[in-house]
PDB file of C-alpha atoms in Angstrom:
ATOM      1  CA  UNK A  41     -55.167 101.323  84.778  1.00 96.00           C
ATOM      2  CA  UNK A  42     -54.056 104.850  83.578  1.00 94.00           C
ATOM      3  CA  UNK A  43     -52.399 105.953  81.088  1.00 94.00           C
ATOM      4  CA  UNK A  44     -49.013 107.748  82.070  1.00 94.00           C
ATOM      5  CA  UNK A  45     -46.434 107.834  79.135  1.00 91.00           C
ATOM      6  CA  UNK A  46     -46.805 108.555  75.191  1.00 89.00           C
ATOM      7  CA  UNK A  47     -48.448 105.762  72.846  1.00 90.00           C
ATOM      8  CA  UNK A  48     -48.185 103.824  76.639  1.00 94.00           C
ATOM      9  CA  UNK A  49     -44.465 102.567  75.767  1.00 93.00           C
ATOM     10  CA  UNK A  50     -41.361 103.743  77.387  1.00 93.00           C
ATOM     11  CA  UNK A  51     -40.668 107.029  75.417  1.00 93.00           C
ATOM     12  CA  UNK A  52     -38.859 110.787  75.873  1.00 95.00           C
ATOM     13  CA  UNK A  53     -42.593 112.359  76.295  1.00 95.00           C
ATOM     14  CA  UNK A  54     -45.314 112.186  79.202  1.00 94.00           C
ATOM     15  CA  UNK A  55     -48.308 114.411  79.393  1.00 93.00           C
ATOM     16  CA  UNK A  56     -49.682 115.344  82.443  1.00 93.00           C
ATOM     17  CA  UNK A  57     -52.600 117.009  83.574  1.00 90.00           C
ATOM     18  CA  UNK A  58     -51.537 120.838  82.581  1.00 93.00           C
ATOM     19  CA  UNK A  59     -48.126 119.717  80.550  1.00 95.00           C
ATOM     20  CA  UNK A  60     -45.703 117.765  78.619  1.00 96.00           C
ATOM     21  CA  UNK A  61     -42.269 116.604  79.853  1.00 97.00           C
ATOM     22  CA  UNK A  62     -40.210 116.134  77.279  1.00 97.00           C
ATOM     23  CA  UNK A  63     -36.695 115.048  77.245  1.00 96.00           C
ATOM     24  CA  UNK A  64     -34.057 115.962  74.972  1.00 95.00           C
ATOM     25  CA  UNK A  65     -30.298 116.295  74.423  1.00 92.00           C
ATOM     26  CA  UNK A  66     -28.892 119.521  74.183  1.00 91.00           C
ATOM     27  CA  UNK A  67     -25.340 119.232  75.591  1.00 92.00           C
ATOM     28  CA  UNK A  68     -23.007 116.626  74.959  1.00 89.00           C
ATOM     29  CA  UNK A  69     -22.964 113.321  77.446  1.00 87.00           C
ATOM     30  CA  UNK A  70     -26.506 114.059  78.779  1.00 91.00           C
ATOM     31  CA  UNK A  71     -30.061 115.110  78.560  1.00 94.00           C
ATOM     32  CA  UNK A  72     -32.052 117.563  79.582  1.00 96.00           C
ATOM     33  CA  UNK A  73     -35.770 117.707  80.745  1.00 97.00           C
ATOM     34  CA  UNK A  74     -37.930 120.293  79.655  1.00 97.00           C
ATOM     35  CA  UNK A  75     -41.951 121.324  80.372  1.00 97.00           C
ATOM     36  CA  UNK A  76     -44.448 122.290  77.932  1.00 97.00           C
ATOM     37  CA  UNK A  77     -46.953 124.433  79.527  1.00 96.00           C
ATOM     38  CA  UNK A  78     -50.020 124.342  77.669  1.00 94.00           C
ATOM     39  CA  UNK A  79     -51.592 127.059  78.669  1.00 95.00           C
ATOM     40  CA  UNK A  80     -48.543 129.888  78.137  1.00 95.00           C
ATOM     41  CA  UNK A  81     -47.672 127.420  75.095  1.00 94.00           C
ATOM     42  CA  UNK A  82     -43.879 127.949  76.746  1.00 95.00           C
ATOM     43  CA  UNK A  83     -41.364 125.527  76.697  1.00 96.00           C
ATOM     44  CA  UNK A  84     -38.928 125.996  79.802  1.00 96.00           C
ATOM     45  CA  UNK A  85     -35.834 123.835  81.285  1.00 97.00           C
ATOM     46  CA  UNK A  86     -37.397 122.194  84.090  1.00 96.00           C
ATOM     47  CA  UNK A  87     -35.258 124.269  86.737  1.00 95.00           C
ATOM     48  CA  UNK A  88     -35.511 127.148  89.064  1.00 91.00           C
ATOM     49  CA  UNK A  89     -32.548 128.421  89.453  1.00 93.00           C
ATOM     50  CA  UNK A  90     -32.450 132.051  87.885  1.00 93.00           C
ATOM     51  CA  UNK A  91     -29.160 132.579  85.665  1.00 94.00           C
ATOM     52  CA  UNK A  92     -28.602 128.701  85.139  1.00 95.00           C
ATOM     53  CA  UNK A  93     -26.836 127.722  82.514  1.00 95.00           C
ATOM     54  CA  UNK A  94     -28.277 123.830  81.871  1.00 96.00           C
ATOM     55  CA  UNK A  95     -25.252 122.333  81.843  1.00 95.00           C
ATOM     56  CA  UNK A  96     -23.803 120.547  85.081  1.00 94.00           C
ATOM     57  CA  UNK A  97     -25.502 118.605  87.508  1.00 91.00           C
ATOM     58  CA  UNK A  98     -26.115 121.557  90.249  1.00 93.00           C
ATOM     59  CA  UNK A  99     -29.490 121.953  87.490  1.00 95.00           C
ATOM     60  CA  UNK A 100     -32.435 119.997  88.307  1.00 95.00           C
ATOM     61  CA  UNK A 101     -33.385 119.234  84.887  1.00 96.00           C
ATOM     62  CA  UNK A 102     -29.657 118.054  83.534  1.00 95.00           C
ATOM     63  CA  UNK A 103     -28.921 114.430  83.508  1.00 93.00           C
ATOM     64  CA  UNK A 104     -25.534 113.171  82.833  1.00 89.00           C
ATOM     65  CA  UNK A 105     -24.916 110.331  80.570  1.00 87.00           C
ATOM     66  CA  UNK A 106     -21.844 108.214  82.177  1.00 79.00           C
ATOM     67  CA  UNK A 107     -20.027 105.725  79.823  1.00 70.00           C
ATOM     68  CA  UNK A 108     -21.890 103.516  78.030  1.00 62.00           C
ATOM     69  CA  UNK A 109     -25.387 104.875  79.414  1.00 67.00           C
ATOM     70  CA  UNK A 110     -27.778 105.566  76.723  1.00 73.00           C
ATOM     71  CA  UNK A 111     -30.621 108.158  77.927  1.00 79.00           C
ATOM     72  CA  UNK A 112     -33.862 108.129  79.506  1.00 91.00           C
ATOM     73  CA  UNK A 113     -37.605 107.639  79.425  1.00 94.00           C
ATOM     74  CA  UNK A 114     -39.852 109.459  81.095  1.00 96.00           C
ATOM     75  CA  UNK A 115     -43.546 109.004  82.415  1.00 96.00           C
ATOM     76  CA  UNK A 116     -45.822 111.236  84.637  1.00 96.00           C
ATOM     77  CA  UNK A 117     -47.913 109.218  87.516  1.00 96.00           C
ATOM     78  CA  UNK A 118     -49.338 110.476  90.901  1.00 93.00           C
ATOM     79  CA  UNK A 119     -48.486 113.680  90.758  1.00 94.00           C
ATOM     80  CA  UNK A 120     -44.420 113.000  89.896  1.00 96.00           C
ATOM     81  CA  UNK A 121     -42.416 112.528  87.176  1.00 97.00           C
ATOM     82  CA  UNK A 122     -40.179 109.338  86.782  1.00 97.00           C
ATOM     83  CA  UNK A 123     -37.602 108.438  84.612  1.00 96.00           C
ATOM     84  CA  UNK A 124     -36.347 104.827  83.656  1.00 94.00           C
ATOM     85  CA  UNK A 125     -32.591 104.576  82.433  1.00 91.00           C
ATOM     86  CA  UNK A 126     -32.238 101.084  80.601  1.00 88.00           C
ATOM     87  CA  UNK A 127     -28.874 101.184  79.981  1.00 81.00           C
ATOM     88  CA  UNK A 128     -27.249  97.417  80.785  1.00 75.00           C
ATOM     89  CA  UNK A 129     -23.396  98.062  80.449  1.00 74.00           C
ATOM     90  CA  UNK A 130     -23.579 101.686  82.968  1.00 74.00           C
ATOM     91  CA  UNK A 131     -21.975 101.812  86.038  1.00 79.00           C
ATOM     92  CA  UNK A 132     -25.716 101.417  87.743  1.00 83.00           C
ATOM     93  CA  UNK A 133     -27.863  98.506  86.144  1.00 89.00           C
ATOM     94  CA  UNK A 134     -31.433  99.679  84.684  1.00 91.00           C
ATOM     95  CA  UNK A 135     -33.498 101.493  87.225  1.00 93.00           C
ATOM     96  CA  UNK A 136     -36.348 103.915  87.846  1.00 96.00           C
ATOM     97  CA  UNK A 137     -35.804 107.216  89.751  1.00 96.00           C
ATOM     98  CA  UNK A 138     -38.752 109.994  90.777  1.00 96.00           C
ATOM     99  CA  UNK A 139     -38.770 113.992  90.803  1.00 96.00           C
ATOM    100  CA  UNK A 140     -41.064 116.599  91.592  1.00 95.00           C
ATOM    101  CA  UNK A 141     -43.102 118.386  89.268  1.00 93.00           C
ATOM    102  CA  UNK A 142     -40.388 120.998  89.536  1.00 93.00           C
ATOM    103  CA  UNK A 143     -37.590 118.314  89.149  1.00 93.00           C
ATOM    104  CA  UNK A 144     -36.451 118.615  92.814  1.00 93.00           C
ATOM    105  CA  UNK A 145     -35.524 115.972  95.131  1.00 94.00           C
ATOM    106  CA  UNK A 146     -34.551 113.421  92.456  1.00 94.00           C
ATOM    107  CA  UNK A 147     -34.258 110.013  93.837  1.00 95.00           C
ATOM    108  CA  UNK A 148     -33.926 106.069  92.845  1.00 95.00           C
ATOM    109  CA  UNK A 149     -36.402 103.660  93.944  1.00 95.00           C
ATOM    110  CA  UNK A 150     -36.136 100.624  91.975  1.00 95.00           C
ATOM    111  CA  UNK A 151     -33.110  98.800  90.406  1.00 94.00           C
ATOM    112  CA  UNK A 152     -33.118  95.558  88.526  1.00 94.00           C
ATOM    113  CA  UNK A 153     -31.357  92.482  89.123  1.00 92.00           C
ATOM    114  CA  UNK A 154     -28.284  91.089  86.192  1.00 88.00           C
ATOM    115  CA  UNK A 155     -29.558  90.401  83.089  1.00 89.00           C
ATOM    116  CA  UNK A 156     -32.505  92.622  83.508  1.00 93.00           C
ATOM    117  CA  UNK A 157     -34.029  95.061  81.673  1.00 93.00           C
ATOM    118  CA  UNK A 158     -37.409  97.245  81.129  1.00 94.00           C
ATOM    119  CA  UNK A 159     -38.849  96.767  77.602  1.00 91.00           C
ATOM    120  CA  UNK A 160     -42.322  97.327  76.051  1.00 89.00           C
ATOM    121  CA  UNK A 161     -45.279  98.721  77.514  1.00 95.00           C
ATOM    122  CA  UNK A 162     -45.903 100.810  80.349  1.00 96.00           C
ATOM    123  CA  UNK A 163     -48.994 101.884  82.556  1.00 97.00           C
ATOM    124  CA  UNK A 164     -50.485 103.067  85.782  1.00 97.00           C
ATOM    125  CA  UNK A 165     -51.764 100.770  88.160  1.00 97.00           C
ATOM    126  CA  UNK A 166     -53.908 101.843  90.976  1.00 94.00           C
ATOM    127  CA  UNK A 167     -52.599 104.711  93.212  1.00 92.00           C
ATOM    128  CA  UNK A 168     -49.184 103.748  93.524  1.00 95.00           C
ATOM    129  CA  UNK A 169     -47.647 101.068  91.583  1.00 97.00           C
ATOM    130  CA  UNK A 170     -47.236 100.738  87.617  1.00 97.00           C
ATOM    131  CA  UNK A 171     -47.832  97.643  85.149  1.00 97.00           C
ATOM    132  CA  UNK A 172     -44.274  97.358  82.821  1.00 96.00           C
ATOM    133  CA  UNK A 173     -42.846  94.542  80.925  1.00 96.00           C
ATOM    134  CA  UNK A 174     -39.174  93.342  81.908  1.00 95.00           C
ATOM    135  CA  UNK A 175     -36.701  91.061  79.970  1.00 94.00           C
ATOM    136  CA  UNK A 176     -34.705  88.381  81.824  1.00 92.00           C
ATOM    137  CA  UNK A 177     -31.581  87.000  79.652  1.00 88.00           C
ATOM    138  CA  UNK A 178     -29.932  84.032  81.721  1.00 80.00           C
ATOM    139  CA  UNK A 179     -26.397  83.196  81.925  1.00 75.00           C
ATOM    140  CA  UNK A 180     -26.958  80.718  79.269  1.00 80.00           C
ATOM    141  CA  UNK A 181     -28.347  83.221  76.995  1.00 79.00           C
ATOM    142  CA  UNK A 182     -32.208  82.584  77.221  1.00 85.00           C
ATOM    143  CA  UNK A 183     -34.463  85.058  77.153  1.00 89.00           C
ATOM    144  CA  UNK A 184     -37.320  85.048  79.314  1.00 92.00           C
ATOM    145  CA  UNK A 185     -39.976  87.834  79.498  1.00 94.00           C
ATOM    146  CA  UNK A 186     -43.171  88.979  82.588  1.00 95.00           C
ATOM    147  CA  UNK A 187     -44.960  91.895  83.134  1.00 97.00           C
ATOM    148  CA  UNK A 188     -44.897  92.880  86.796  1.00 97.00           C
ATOM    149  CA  UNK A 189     -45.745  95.824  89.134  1.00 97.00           C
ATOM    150  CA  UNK A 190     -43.578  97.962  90.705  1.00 97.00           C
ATOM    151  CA  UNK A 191     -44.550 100.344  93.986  1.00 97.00           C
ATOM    152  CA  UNK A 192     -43.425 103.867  93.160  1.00 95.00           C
ATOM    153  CA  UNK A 193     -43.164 104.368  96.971  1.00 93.00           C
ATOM    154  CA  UNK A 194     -41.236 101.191  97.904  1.00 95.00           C
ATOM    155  CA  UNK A 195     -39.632 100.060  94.894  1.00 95.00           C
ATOM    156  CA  UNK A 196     -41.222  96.900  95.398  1.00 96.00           C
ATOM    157  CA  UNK A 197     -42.041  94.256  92.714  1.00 96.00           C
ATOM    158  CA  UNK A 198     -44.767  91.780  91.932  1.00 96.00           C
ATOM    159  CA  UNK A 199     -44.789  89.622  89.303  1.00 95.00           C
ATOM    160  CA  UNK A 200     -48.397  89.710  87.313  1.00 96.00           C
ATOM    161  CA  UNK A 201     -47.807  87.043  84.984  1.00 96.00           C
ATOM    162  CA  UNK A 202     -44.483  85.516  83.432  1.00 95.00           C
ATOM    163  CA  UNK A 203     -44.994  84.943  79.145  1.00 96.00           C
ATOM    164  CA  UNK A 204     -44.579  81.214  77.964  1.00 94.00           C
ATOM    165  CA  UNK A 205     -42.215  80.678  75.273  1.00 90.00           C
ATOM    166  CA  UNK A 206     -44.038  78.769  73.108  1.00 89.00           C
ATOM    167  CA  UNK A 207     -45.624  81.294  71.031  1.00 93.00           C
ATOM    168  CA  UNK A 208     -45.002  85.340  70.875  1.00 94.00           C
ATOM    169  CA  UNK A 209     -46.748  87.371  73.864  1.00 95.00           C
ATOM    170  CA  UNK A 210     -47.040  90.580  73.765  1.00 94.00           C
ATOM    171  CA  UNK A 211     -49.104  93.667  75.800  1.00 96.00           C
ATOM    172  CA  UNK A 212     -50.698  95.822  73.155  1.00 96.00           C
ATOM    173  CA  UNK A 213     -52.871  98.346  75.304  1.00 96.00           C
ATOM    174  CA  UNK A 214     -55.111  98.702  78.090  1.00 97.00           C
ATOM    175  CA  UNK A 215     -58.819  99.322  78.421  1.00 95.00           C
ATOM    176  CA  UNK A 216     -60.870  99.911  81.220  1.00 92.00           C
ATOM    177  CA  UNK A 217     -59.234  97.483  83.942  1.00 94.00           C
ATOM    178  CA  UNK A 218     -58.293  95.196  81.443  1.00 97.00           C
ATOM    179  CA  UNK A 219     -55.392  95.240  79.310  1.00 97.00           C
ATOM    180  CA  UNK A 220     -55.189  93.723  75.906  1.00 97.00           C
ATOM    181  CA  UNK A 221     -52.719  91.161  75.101  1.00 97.00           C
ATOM    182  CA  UNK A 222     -51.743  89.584  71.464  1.00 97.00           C
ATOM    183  CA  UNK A 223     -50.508  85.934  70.436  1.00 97.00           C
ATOM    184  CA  UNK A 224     -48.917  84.937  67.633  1.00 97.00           C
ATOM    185  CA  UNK A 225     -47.905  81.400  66.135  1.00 95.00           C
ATOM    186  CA  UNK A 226     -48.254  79.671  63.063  1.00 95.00           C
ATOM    187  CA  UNK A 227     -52.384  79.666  63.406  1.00 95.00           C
ATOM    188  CA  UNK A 228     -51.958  83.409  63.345  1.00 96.00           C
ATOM    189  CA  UNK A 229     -52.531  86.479  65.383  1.00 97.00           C
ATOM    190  CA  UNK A 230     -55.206  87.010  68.707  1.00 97.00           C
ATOM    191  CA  UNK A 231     -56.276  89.737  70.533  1.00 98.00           C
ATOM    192  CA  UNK A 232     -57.186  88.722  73.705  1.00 98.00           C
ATOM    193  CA  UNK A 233     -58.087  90.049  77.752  1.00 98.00           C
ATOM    194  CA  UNK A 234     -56.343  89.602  80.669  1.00 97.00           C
ATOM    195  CA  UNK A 235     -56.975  91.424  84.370  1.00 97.00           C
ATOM    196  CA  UNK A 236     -54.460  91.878  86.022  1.00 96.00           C
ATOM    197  CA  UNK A 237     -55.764  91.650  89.486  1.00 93.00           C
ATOM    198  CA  UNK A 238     -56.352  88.530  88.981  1.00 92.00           C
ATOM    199  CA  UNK A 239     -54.229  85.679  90.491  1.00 90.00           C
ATOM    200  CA  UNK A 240     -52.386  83.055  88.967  1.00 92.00           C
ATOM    201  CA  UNK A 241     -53.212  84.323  85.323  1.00 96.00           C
ATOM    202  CA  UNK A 242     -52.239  81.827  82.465  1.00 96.00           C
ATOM    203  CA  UNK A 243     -51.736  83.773  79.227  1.00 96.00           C
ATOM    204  CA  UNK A 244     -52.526  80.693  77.329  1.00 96.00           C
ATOM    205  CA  UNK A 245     -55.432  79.668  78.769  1.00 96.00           C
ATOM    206  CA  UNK A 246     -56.770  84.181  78.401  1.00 97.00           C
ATOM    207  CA  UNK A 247     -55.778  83.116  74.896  1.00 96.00           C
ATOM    208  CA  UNK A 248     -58.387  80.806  74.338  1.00 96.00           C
ATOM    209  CA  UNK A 249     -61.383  81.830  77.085  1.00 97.00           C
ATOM    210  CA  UNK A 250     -60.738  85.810  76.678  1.00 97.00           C
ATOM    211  CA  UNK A 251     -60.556  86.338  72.912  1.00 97.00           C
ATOM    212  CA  UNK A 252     -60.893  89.953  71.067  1.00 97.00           C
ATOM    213  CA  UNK A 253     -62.319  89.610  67.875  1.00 95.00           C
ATOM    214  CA  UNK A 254     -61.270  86.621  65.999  1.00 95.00           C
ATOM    215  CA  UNK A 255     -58.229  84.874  64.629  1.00 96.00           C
ATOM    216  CA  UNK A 256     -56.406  87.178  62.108  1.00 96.00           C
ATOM    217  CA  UNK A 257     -53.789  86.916  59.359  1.00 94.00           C
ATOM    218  CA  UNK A 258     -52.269  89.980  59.169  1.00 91.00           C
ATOM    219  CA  UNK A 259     -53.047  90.266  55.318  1.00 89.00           C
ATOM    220  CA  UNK A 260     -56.169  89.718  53.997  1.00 89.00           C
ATOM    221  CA  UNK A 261     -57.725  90.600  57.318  1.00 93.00           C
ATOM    222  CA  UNK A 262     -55.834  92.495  60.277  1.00 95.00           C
ATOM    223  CA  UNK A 263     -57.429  94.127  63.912  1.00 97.00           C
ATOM    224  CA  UNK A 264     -55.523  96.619  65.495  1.00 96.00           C
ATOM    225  CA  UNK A 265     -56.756  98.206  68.965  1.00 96.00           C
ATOM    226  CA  UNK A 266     -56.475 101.917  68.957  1.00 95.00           C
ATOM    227  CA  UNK A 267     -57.574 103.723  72.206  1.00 93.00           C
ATOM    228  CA  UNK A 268     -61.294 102.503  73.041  1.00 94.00           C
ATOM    229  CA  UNK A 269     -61.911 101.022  70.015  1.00 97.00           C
ATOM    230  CA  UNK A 270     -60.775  97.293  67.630  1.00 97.00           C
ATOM    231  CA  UNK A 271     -60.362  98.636  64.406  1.00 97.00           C
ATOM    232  CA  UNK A 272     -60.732  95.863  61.783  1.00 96.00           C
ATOM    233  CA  UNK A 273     -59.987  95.625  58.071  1.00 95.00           C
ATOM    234  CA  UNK A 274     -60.679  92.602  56.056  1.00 93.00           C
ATOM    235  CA  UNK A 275     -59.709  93.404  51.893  1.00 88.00           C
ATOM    236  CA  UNK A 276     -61.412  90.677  50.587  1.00 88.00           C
ATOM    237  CA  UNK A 277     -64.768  91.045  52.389  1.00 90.00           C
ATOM    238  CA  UNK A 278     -64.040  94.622  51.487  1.00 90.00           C
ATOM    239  CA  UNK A 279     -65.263  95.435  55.352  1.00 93.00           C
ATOM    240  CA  UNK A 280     -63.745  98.576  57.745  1.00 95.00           C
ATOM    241  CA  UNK A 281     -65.273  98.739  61.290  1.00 96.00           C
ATOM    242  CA  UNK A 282     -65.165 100.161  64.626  1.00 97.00           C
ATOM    243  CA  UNK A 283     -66.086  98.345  67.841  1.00 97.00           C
ATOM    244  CA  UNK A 284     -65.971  99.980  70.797  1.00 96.00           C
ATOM    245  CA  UNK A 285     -64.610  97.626  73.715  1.00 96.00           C
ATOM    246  CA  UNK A 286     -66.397  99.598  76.413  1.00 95.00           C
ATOM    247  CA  UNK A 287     -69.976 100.106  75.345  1.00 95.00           C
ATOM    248  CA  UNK A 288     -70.223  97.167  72.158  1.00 95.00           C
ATOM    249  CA  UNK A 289     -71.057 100.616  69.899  1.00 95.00           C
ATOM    250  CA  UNK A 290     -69.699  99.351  66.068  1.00 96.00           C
ATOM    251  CA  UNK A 291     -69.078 101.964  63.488  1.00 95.00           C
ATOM    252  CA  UNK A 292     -68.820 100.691  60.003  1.00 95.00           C
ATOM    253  CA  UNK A 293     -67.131 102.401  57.021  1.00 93.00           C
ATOM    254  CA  UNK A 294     -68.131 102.256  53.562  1.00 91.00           C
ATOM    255  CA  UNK A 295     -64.658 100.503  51.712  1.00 89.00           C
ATOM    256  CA  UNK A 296     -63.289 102.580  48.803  1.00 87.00           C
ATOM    257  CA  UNK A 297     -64.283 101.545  45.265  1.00 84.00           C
ATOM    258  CA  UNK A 298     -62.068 101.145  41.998  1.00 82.00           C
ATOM    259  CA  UNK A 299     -58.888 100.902  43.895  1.00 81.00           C
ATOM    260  CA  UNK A 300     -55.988  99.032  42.250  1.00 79.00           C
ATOM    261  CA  UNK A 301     -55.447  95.533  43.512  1.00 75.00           C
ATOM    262  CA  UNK A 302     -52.287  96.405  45.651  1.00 76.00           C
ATOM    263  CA  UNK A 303     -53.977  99.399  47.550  1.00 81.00           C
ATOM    264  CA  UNK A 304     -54.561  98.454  51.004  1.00 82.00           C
ATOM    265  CA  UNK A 305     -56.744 100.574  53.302  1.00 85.00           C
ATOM    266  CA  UNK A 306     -56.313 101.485  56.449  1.00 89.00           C
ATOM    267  CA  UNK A 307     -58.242 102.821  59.683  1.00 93.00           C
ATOM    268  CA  UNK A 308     -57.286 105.015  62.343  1.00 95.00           C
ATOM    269  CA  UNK A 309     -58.604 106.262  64.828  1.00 95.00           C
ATOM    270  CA  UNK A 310     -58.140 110.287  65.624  1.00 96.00           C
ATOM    271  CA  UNK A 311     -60.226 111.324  68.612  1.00 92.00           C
ATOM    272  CA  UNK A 312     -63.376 110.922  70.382  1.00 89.00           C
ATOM    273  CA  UNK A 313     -65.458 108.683  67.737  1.00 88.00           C
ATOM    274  CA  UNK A 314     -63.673 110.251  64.659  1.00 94.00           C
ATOM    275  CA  UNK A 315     -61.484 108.363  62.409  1.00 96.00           C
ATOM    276  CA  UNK A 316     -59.611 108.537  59.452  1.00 95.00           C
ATOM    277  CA  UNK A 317     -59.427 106.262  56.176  1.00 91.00           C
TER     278      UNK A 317
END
């Protein structure tokens, strides 16, 4: 699992290994995409063409936005970029298209069915394919939501597990080969693991057999999983820690004295092993 779009959620940035596309609007009805070369520190249109103005779709890095179409996301993966257009009302229903480095040879490779739509998180799976969470809202108006993986090459889908409706499901970030899943009901809130490349996964039963940390309210005591690490905070133990999911490594932080009662503290992490209160 790899890491392939900003904060790993369908956004108008991507990194990439010497870079940053970026999307943004600069003419009206469209957007453009632009690269961020780290080492010249430049920001160019991502085109080409000497003398171009930006502005029509002869430019590799202009996108038109037809009637009722609403923008783009972008991610980097495998040596491409990608852009996802989640628009449901456009003339073309929510999709996924791919572009050189240099935004040449821009092509669709995956379109979604009525009534769906790409939501949440998004990551890299393997060589080819990518892990994303998709909405499904029936006829009858029920909403229905799975994570599945999609072949960059093919436009192929799998489904890797479908959410109950029971309780809230949600994916919260990815570790290792693992990615990190939350439920929430009246008991309260749970981290827990699931792998994906595993077969008929259950997210209850990861719920109960694959927890991260323990049960949380949100108040008194809350996790949150930031990069490598479950960051916890519990105010009335007056405890801050650090446990990093990959080697078991816990950092503990001494809790701030004489605050006034409604001062709540928080942790986060920065970079490497550094955080900040």
């Amino acid at each position: 699992i790899t890491h392939i779009s900003y904060a790993d959620s369908l956004s108008t940035q991507a990194p990439s290994d010497k870079g940053i596309y970026i999307l943004q609007s600069i003419f009206p009805s469209s957007v453009n995409v632009f690269y961020i070369d780290l080492a010249t520190k430049q920001e160019i249109f991502l085109c080409t063409t000497p003398n171009c103005k930006h502005n029509t779709s002869d430019c590799t890095s202009y996108l038109p936005l037809d009637e009722q179409e609403y923008g783009y996301s972008i991610f980097y993966f495998n040596d491409a970029v990608y852009l996802t257009q989640c628009a449901t009302n456009a003339k073309r229903p929510p999709h996924i298209s791919r572009m050189e480095k240099d935004g040449s040879s821009l092509q669709d490779i995956c379109f979604l069915d009525e009534g769906e739509n790409f939501t949440g998180k998004l990551f890299g799976y393997g060589d080819n394919e990518i892990l994303i969470e998709i909405t499904h809202v029936s006829v009858e108006g029920q909403t229905e939501k799975r994570l599945e993986r999609i072949d960059c090459n093919s436009g192929k889908r799998n489904i890797v597990v479908e959410y109950p409706n029971d309780s809230y499901y949600g994916l919260m970030a990815a570790v290792n080969n693992r990615l990190a899943f939350i439920k929430i009901d009246e008991t309260g809130y749970q981290y827990f693991w699931v792998t994906p490349s595993s077969s008929d996964i259950s997210l209850e039963e990861c719920a109960k057999t694959e927890p991260i940390g323990t049960l949380f309210d949100d108040k008194d005591m809350t996790y949150t999983i930031q990069s490598d690490y479950l960051c916890k905070v519990n105010t009335e133990s007056k405890e801050i820690s650090a446990t990093n999911l990959i080697t078991g490594q816990v950092y503990e932080f001494k809790y701030p004295n004489n605050l006034a009662s409604a001062t709540w503290v928080g942790l986060t992490h920065l970079f490497d092993d550094n955080f900040a209160l």
